[in-house]
Coordinates of C-alpha atoms (C1' of nucleotides) in Angstrom, one line a residue:
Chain A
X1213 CA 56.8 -33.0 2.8
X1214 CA 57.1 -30.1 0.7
X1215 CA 54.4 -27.5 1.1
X1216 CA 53.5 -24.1 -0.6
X1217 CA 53.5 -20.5 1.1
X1218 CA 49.6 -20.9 1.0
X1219 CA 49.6 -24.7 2.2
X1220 CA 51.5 -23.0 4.9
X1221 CA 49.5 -20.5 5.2
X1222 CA 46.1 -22.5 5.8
X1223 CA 47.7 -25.1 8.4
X1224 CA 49.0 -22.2 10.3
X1225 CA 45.3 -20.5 10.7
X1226 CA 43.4 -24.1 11.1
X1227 CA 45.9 -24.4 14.3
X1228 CA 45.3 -21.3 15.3
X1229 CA 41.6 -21.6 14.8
X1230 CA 41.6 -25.4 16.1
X1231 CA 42.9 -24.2 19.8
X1232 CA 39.9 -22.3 20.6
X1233 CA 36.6 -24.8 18.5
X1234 CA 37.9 -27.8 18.6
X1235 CA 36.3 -28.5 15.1
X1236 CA 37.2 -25.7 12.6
X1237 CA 34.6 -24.4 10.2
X1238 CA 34.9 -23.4 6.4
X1239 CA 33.8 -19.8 6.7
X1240 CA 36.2 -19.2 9.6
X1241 CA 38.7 -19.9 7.9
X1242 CA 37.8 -18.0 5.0
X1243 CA 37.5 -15.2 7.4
X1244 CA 40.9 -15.7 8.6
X1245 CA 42.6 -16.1 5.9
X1246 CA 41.1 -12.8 4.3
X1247 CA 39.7 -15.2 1.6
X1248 CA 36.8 -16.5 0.0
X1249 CA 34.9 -20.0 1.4
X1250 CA 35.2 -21.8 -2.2
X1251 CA 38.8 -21.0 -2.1
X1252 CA 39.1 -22.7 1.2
X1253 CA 37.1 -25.6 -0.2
X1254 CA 39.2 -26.4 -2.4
X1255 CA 42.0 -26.0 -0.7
X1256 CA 40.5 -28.5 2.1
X1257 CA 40.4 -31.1 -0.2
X1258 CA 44.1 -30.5 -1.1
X1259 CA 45.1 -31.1 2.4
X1260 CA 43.2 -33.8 2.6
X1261 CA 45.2 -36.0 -0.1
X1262 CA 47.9 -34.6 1.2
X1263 CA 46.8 -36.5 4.6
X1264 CA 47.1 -33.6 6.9
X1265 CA 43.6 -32.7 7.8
X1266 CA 40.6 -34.5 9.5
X1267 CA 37.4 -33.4 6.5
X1268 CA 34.1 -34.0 6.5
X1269 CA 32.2 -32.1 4.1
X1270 CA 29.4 -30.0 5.5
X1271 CA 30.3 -30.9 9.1
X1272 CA 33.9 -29.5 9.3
X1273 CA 37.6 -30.4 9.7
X1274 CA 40.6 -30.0 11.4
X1275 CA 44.5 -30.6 11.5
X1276 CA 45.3 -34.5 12.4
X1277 CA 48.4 -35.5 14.2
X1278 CA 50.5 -35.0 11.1
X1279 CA 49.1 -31.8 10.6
X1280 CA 49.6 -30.2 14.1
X1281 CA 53.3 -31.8 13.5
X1282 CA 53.2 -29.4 10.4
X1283 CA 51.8 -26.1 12.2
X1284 CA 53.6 -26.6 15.3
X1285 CA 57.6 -26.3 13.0
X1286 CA 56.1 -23.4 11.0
X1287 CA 54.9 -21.6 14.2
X1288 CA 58.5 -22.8 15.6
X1289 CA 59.9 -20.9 12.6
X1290 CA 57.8 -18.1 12.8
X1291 CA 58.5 -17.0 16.4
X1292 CA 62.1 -17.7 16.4
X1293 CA 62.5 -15.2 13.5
X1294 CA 60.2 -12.9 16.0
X1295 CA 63.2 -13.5 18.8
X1296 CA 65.7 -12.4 16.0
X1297 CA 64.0 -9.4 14.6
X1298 CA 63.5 -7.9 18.2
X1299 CA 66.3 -9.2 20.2
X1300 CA 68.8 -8.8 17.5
X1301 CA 67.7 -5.9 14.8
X1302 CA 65.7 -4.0 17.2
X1303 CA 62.6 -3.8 16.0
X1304 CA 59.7 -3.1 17.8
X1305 CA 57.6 -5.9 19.0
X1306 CA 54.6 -4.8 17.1
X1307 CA 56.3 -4.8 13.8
X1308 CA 57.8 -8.2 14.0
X1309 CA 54.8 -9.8 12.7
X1310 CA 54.5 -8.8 9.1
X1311 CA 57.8 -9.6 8.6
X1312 CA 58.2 -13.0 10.3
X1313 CA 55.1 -14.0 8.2
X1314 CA 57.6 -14.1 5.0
X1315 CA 60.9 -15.4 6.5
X1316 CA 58.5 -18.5 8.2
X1317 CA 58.1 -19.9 4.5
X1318 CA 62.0 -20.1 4.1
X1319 CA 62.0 -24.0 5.1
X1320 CA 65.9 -24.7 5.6
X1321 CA 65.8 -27.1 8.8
X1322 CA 69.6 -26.2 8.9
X1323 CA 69.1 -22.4 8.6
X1324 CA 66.6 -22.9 11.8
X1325 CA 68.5 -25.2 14.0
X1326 CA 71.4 -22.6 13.6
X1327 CA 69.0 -19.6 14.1
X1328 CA 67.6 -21.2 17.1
X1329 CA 71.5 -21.9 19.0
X1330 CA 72.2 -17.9 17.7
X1331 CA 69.5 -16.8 19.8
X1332 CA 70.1 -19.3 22.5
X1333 CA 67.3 -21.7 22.4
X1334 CA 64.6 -19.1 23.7
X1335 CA 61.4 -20.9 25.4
X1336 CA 59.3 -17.7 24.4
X1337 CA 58.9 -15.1 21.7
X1338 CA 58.7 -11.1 22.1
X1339 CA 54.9 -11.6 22.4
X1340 CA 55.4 -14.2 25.3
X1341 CA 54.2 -16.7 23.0
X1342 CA 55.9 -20.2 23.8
X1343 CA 58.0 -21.5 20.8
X1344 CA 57.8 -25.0 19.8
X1345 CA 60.7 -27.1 19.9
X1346 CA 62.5 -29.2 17.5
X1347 CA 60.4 -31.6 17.9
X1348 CA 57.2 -29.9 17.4
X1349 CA 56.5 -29.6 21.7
X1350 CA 55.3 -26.5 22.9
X1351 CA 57.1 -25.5 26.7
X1352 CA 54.8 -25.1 29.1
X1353 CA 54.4 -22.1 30.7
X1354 CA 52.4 -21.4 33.6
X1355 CA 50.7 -18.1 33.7
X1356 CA 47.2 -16.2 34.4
X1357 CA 45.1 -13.6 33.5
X1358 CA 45.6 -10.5 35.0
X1359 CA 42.7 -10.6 37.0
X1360 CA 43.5 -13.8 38.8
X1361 CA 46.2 -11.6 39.7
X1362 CA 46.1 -10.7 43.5
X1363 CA 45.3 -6.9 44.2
X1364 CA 48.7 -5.4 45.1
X1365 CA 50.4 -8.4 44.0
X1366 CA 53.6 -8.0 41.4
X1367 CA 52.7 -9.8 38.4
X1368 CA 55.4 -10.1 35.7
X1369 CA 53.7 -9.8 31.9
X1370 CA 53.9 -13.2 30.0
X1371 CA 52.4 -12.8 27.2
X1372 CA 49.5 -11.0 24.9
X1373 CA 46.3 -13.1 24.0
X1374 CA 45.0 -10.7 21.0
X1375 CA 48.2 -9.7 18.8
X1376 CA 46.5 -6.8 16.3
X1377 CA 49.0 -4.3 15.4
X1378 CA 46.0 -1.7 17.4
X1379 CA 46.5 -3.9 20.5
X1380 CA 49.9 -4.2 20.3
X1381 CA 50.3 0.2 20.1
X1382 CA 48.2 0.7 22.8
X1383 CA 50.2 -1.4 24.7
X1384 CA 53.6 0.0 23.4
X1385 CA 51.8 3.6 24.4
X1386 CA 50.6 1.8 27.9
X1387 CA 54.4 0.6 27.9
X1388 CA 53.1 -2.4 28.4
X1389 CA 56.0 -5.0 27.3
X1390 CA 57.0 -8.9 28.3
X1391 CA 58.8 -9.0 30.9
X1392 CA 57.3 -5.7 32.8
X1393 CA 56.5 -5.8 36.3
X1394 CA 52.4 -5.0 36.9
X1395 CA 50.5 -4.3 40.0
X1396 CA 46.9 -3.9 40.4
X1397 CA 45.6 -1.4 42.8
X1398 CA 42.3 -1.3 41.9
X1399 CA 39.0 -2.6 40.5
X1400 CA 36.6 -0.6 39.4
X1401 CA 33.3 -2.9 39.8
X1402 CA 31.2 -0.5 37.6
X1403 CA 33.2 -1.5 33.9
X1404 CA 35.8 -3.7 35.2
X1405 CA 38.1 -1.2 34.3
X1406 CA 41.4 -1.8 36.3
X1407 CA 44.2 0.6 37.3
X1408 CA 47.8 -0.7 37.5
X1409 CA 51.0 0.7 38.5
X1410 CA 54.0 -0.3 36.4
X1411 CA 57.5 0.0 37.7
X1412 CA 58.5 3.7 37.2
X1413 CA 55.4 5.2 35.5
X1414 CA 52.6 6.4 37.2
X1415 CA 49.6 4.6 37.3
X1416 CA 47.1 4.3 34.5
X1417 CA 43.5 2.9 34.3
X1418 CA 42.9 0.0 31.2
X1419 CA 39.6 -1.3 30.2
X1420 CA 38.1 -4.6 30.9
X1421 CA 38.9 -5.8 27.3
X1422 CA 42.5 -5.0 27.1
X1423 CA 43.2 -6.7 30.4
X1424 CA 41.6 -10.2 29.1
X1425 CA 44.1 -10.2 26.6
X1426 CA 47.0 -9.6 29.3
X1427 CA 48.4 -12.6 31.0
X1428 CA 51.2 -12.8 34.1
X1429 CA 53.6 -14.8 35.7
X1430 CA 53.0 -15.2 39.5
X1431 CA 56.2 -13.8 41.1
Chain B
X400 CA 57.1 -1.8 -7.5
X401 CA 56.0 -5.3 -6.2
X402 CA 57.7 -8.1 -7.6
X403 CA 56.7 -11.8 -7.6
X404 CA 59.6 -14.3 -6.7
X405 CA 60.0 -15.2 -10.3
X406 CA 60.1 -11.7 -11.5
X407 CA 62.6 -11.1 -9.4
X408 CA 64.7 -14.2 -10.2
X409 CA 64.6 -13.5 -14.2
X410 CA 65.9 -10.2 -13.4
X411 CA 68.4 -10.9 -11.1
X412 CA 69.4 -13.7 -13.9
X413 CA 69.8 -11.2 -16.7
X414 CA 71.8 -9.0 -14.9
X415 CA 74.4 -11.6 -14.5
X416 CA 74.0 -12.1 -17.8
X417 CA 74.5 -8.9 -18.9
X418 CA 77.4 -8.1 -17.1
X419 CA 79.1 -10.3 -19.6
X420 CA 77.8 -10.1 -22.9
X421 CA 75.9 -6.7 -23.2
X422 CA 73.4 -8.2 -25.1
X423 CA 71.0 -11.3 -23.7
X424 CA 69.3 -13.8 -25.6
X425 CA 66.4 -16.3 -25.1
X426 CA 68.4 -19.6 -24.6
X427 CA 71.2 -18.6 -22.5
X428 CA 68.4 -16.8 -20.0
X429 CA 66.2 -20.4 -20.1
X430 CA 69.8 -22.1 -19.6
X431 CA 70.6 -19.9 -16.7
X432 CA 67.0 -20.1 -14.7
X433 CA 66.5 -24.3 -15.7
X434 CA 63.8 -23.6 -17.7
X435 CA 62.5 -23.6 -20.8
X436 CA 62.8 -20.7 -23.6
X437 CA 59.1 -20.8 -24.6
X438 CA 58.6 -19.5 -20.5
X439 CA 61.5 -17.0 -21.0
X440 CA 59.6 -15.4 -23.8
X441 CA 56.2 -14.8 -21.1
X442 CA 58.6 -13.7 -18.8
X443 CA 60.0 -11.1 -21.3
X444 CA 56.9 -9.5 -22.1
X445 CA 55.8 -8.9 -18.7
X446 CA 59.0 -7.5 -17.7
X447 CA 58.3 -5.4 -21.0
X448 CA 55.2 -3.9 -19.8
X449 CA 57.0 -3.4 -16.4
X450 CA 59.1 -1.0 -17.9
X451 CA 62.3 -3.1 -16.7
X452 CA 63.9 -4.2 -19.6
X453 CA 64.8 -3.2 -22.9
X454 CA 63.5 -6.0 -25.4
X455 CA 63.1 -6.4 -29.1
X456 CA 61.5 -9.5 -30.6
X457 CA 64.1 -12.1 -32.0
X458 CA 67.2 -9.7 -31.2
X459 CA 67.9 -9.8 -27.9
X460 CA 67.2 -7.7 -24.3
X461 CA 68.7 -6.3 -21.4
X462 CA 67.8 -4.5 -18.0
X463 CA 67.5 -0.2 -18.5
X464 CA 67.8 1.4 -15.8
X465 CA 65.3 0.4 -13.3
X466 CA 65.7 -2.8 -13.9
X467 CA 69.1 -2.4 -13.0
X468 CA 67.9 -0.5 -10.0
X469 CA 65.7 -3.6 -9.3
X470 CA 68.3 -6.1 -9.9
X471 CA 71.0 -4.5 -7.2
X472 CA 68.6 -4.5 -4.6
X473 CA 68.1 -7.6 -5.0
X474 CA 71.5 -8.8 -4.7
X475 CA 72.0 -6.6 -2.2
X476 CA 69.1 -8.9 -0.4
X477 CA 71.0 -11.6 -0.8
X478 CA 74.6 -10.5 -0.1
X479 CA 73.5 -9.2 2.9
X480 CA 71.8 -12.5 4.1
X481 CA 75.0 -14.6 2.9
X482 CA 76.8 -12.5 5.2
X483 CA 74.5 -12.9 7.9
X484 CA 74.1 -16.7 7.5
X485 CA 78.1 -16.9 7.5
X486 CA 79.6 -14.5 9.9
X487 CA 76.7 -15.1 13.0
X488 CA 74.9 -18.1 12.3
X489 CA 78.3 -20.1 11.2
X490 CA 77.3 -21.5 8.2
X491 CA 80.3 -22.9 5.6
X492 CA 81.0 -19.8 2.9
X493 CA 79.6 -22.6 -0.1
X494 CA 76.5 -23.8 1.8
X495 CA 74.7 -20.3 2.1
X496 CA 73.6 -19.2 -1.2
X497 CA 71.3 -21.7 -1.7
X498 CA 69.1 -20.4 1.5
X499 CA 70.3 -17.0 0.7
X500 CA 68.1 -17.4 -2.8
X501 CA 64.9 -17.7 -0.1
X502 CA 65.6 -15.0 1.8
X503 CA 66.5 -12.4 -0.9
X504 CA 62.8 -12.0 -2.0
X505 CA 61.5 -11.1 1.9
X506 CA 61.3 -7.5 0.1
X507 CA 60.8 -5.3 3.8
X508 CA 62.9 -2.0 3.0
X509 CA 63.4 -1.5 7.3
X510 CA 64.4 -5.2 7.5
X511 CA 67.2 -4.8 4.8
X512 CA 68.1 -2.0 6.6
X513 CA 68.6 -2.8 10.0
X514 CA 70.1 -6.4 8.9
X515 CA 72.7 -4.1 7.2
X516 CA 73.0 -1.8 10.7
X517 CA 73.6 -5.3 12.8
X518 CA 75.9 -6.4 10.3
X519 CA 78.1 -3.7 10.5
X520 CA 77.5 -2.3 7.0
X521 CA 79.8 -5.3 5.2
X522 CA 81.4 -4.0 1.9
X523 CA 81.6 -7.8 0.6
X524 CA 79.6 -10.6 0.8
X525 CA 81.5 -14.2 2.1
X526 CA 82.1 -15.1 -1.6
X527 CA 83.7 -11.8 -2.3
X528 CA 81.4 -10.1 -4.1
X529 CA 80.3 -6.1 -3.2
X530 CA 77.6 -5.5 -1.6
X531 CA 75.3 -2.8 -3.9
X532 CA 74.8 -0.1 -0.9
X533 CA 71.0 1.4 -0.1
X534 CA 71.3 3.0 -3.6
X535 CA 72.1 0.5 -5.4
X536 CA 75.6 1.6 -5.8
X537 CA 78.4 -0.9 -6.2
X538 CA 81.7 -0.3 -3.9
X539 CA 84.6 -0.5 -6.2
X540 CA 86.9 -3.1 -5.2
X541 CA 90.3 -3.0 -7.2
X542 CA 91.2 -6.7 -7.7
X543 CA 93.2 -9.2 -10.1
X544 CA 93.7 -12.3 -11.4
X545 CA 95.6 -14.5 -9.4
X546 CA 97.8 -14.8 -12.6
X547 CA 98.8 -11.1 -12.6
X548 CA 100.2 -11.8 -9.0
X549 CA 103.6 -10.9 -9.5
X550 CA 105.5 -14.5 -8.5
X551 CA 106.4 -14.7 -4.5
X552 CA 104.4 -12.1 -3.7
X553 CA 101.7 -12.5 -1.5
X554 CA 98.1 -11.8 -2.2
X555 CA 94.8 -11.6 0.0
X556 CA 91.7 -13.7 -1.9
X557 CA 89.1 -11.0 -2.4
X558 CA 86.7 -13.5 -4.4
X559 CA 85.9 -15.9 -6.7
X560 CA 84.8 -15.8 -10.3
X561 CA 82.4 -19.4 -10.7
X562 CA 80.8 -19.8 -7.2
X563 CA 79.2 -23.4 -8.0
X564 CA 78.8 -25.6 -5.2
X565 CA 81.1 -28.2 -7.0
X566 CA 84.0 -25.0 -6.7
X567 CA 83.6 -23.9 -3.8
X568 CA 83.9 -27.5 -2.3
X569 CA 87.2 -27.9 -4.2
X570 CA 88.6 -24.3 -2.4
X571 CA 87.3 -25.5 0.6
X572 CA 89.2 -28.4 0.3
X573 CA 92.6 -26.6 -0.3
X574 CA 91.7 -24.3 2.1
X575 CA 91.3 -21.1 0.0
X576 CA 88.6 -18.8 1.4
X577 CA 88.2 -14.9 1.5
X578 CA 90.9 -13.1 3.4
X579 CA 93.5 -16.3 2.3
X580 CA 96.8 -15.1 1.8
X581 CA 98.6 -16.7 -1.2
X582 CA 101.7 -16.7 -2.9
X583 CA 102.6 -18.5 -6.5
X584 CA 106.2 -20.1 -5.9
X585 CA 105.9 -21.0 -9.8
X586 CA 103.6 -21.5 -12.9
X587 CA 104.1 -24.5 -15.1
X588 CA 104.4 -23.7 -19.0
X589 CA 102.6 -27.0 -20.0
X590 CA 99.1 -26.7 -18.6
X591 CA 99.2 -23.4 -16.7
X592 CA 98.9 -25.1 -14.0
X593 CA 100.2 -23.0 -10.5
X594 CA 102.1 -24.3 -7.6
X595 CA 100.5 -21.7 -4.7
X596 CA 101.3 -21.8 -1.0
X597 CA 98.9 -20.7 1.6
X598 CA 100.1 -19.4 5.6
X599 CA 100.5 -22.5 7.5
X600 CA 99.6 -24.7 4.7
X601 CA 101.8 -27.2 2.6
X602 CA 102.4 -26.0 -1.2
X603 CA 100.1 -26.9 -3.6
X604 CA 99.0 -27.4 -7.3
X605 CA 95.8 -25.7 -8.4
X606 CA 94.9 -26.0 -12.9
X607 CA 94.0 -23.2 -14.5
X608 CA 90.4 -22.9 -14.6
X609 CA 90.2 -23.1 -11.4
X610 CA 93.6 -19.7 -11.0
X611 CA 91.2 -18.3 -13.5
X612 CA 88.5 -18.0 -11.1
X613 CA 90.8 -16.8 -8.2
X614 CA 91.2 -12.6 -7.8
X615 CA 93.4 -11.4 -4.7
X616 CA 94.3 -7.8 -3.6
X617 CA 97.8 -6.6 -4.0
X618 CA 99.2 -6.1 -0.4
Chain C
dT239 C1' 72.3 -17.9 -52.4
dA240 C1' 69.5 -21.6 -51.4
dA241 C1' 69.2 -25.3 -48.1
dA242 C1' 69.9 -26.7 -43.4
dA243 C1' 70.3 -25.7 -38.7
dT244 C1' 69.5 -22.9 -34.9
dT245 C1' 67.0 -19.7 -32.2
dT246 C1' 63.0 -17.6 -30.9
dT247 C1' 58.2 -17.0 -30.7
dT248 C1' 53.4 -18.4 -30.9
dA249 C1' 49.6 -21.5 -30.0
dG250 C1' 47.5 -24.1 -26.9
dG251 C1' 47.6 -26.8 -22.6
dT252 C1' 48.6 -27.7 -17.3
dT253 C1' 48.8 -26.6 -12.3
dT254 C1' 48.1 -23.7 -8.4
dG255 C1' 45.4 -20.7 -6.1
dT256 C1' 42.1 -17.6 -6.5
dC257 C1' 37.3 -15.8 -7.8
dT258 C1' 31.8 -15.4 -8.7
dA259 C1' 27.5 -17.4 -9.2
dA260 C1' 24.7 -21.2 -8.7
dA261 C1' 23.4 -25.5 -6.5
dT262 C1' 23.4 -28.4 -2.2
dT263 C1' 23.2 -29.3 2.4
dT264 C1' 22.3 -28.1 7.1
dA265 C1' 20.3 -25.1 10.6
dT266 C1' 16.7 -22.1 12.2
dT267 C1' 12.2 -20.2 12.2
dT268 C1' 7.5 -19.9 12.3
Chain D
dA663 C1' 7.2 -29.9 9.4
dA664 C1' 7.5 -26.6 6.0
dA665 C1' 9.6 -22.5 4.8
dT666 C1' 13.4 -19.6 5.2
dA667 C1' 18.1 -18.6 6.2
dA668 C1' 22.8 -19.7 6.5
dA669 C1' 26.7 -22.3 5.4
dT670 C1' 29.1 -25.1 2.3
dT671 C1' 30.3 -27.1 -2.0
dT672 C1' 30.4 -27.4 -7.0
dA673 C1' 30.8 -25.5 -11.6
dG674 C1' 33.1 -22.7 -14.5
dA675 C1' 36.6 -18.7 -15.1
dC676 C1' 40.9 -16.4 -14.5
dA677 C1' 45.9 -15.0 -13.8
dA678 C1' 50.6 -16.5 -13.1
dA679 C1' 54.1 -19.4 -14.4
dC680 C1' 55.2 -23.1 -16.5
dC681 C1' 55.2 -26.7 -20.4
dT682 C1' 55.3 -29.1 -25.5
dA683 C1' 54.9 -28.8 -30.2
dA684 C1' 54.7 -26.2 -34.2
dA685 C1' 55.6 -22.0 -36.8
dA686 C1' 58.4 -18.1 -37.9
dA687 C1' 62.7 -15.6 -38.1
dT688 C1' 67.5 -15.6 -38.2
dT689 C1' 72.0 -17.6 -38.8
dT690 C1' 75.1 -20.9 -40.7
dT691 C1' 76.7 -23.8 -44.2
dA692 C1' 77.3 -26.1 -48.4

DNA sequence: TAAAATTTTTAGGTTTGTCTAAATTTATTT
DNA sequence: AAATAAATTTAGACAAACCTAAAAATTTTA
């Protein structure tokens, strides 16, 4: 099926927003999308006849099977442009985003397939976020906050749950990355603050909300 | 100045144009986009407004100098990504400009930039055609006809004049591409027609639309 | 040079995706 | 269970980019 940059657009954020409520609501959306709810009315109803969306009106909606098909090869398209920017431009990780938001709406199954062997098949993007596979199946990757994370224990950053650009610097200025090896040595029981030791920097104290959005590998 | 998809497609067209006959009109512009000249005449007086071209009602129009500006970054876009999609993702030299007509209008200045730094600032794109450098300046590239190829001497295939798909199946086919070494053994009187022969290929006859659209390097 | 043909523009309409403002429906209070 | 509040949808407009059909200007031809 041949979709719009804004048809695009809308799947993408109902997936997103579908993971976390289960049933997706109109004004969410809107929010989301930086857009007004009548717009994303109409729009509903669009993706309705088109047969990719679950759409009751007044109650709610959501992506059906052909849908999540849909989100799941524009998200594959979005990330593996993330891989390339990074891994083979050198950009920074919290620039990638903007970018990979334009170059996800260039629909070439061809360009992708070849884009994906360039970068050899990667399982994860510079976030840590898993990339879908041809066939629309996200890997699996087993991880855990980092407060599961064993005092002491060497943790090895997976992946970033909130991806703001504001996030994303303080991490950068944290140096904070995926792939860096993290310690805890200490809870602080009054905030939750944490401190953690990465591998050659000293140690440094991060709040309770930043570490929520920080998730490890167990090794 | 931000440019819609469109915008920049009618000025990238009449730049083409223009390179030929100075002077643009309506129905060649319509011809050249697949559309209609009623839509060429919007098109024209928004581009009016945008200070990009030159236009006077029933005469004719053409590019000034921003739109010139404009219309070589632009192709520089999309010389830069035909290059890309050839030399590291491995794509055939006549399958890429299609894709390479998506990914000229991702407009990030840092992305063009350090796709050009990765790319090892290329000079040409895979068709032959200069690459307009950050400035928008075109590298001179002193080529000729393959009929001014003196006979027996060989020749190194710099580009080609008509890039349709339906072309640049037919070189493919004999084998011609960028950096081809050819030699005329002779040119027959009747129909122009040239017997050429390529390194480690048998001789061969090519007509002379297609010579016409053949330029090599003297050496 | 007047008639015919061509080119170009205007007038008015369509689609996509957006908006505001008003009307509905659903949820929450009191 | 009304009344109030919040969420959602409808109605009607708008801009961008396109279209068809008709009008206007230019060019060609007889």
């Amino acid at each position: 099926m041949n979709l719009s940059t804004s048809e695009e657009n809308y799947i993408k954020s109902i997936y997103h927003l579908q993971l976390v409520s289960n049933i997706v609501n109109t004004n969410s959306l809107a929010k989301e999308l930086n857009t007004k709810a009548a717009s994303v009315t109409d729009m509903l109803k669009k993706l309705k006849t088109k047969k990719l969306i679950q759409y009751e009106r007044y109650y709610g909606f959501k992506l059906n099977d052909k849908g999540i098909q849909t989100a799941l090869i524009i998200i594959r398209r979005h990330r593996l442009w993330e891989v390339f920017l990074v891994s083979k431009l050198g950009f920074d990780w919290d620039k990638v985003h903007i970018i990979a938001e334009d170059l996800e709406h260039v629909s070439s199954m061809e360009l992708i397939k070849k884009l994906d062997t360039y970068l050899g098949r990667p399982k994860i993007d510079p976030h840590g976020d898993p990339i879908p596979d041809v066939n629309g199946r996200l890997p699996v990757i087993k991880q855990m906050n980092l407060f599961k994370l064993p005092l002491k224990k060497t943790g090895v950053v997976s992946s970033v749950g909130n991806q703001s650009p504001q996030m994303l610097e303080m991490l950068k200025h944290y140096g904070i990355g995926i792939g860096s090896q993290i310690k805890i040595n200490k809870v602080f029981d009054f905030d939750k603050s944490i401190e953690i030791k990465l591998l050659k920097q000293p140690a440094c104290i991060i709040s309770e909300p930043v570490a929520k959005n920080i998730f490890v590998y167990d090794e």
